[in-house]
Coordinates of C-alpha atoms in Angstrom, one line a residue:
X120 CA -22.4 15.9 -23.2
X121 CA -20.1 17.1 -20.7
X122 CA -21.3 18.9 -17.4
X123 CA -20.4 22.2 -16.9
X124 CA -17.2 21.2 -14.6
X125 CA -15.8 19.3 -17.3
X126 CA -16.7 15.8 -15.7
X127 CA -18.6 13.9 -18.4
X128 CA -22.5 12.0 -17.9
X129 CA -23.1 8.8 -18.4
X130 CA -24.2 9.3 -22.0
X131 CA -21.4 10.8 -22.9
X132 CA -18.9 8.3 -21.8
X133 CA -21.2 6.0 -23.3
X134 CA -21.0 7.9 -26.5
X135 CA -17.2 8.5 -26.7
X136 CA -16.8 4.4 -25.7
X137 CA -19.2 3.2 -28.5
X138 CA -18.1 5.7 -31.2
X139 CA -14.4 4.5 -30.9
X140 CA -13.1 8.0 -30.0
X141 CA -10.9 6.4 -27.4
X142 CA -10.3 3.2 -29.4
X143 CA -6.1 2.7 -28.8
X144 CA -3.3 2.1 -26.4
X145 CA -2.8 4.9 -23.6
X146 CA -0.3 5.5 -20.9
X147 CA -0.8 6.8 -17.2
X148 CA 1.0 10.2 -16.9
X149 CA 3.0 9.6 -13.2
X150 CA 3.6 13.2 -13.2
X151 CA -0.3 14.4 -13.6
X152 CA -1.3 11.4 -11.6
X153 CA -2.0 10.9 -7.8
X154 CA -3.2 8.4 -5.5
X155 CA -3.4 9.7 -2.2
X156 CA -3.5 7.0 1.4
X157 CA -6.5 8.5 4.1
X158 CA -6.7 6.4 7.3
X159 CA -7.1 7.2 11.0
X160 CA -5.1 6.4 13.8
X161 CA -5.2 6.6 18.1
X162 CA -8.7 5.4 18.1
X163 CA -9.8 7.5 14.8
X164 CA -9.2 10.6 16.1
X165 CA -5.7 11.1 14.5
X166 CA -6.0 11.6 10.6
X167 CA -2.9 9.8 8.5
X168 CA -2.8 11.3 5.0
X169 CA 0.0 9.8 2.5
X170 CA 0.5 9.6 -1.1
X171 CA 2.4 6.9 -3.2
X172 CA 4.9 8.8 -4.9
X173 CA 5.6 6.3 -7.7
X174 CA 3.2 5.1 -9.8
X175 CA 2.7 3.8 -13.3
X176 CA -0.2 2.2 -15.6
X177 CA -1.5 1.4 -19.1
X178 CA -4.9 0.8 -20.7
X179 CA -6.6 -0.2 -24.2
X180 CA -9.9 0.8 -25.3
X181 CA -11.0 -1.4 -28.2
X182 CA -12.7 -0.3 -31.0
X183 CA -16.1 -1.6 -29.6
X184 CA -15.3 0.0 -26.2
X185 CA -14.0 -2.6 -24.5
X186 CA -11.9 -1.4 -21.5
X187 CA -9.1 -3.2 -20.1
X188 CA -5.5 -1.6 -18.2
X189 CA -3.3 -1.8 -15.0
X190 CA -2.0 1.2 -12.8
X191 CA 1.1 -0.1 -10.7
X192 CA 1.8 1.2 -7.0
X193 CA 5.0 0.9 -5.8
X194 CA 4.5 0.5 -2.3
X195 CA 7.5 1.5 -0.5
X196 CA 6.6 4.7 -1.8
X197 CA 4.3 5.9 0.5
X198 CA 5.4 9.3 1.9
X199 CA 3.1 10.2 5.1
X200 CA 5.7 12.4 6.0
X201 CA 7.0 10.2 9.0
X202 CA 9.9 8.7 8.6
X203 CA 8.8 6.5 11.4
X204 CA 5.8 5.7 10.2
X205 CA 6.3 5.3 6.4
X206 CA 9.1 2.6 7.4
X207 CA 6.9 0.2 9.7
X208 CA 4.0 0.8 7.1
X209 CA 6.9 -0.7 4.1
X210 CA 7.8 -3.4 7.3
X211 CA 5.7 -7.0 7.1
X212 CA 3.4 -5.5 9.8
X213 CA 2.0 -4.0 6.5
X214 CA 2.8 -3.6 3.2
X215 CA 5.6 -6.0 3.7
X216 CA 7.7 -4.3 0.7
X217 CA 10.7 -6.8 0.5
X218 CA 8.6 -9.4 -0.4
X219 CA 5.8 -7.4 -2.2
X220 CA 7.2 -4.2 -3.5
X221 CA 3.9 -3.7 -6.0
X222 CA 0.2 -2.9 -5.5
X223 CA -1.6 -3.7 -8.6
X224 CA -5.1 -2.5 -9.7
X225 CA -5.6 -4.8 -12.8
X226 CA -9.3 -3.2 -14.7
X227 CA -11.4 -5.7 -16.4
X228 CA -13.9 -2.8 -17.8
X229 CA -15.6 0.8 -17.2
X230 CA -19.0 1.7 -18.4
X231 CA -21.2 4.4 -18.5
X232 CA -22.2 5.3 -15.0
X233 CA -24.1 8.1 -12.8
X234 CA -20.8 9.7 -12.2
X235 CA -19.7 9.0 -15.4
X236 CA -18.0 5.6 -15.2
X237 CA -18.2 2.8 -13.1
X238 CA -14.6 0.6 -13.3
X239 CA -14.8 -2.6 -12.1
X240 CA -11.3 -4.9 -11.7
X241 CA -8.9 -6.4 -9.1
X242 CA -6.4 -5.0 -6.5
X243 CA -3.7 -7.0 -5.3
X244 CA -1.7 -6.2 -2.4
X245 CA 0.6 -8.3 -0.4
X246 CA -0.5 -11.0 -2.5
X247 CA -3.7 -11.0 -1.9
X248 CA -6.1 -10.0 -5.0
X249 CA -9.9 -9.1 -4.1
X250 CA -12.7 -7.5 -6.7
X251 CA -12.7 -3.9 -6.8
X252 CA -15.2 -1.4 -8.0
X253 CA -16.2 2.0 -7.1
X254 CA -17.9 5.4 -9.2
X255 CA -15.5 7.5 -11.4
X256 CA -15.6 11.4 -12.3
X257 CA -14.5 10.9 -15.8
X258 CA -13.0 13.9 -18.2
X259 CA -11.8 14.2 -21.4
X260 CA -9.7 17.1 -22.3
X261 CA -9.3 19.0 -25.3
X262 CA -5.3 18.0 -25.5
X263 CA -6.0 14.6 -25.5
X264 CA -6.3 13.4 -21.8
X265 CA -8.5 11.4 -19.9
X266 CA -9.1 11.6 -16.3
X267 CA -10.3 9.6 -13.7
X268 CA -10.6 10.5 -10.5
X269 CA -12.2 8.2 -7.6
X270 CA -12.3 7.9 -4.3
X271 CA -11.9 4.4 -3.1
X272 CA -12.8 2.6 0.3
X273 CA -10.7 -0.6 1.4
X274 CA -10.8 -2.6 4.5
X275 CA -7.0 -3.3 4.9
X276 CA -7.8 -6.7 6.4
X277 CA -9.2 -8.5 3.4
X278 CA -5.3 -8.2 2.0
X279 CA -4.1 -9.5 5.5
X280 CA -2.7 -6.0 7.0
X281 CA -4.1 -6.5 9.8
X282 CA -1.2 -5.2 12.6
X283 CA -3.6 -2.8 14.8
X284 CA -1.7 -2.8 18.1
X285 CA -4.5 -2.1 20.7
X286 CA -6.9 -0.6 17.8
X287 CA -4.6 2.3 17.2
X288 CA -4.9 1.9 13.3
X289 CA -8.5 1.9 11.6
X290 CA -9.1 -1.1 9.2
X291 CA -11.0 1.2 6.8
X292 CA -9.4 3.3 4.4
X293 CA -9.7 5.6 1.5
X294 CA -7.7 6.0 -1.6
X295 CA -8.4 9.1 -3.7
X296 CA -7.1 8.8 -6.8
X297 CA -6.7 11.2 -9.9
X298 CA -5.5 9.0 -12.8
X299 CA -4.1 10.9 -16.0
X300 CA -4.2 8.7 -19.0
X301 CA -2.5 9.9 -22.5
X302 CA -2.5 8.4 -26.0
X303 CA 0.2 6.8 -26.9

């Protein structure tokens, strides 16, 4: 069953899973794909919107449902559209791109969910890998797409970017992604 907005329930993603119907390899789609950067800054009253402008992943559903896949960040991609500001977010103060160029959400499995599908996984960056899950809006489109889109909350500080000259920079952040996954 799929609600009305396309999004599917939990039973259906459970359905599709156990069935097979997404048994195979599949391949994120960087041009359909997005995964967007909201922070704050000056003591949270500035909002700092970016987007990672490259981005790539894969993913294999086993025949039993089994979920497993990567989506790759490169990280001196951000584009907040400062020039200022994107280069000391690439600089060691926080992304530290020369010595870390990728930001790596590794998934260990998605199941059913009240959403539709709860991913769980790993996201390294700068080195540092942590757990990771959150709640996904999951579709499945007629021409052979699925989507996942998420929004993501991450303390900055559990992967050591902690520069925050005199609390400009908040330490919470969101990540709002729309991940477009293809057959291959």
């Amino acid at each position: 069953m799929q609600a009305s907005s396309g999004h599917m329930t939990a039973p259906a993603v459970r359905a599709l899973l156990t069935a097979g119907a997404l048994a195979g390899e599949w391949v994120l789609d960087p041009r359909k794909s997005s995964i967007r950067l909201k922070s704050r800054s000056m003591w949270g009253l500035a909002p700092v919107n970016g987007v990672f402008r490259e981005v790539s992943g894969n993913g294999t559903v086993s025949p039993d449902g089994e979920v497993s896949g990567t989506v790759t960040v490169t990280a001196a991609s951000i584009d907040t559209g400062n020039i200022r500001r994107d280069t000391h977010l690439r600089s060691a103060d926080f992304f530290d791109c020369g010595d870390h160029p990728d930001i790596t959400f590794t998934t260990d499995g998605i199941r059913p969910s009240g959403q539709g599908a709860a991913v769980t996984g790993a996201l390294t960056v700068r080195g540092r890998t942590r757990p990771l899950s959150f709640d996904a809006v999951a579709s499945v489109r007629g021409d052979g797409e699925v989507w996942l889109d998420a929004e993501v909350h991450v303390n900055r500080a559990d992967f050591g970017l902690t520069w925050n000259q005199v609390g400009l920079v908040s330490m919470n952040n969101t990540l709002t992604i729309h991940a477009v996954f293809t057959r291959r």
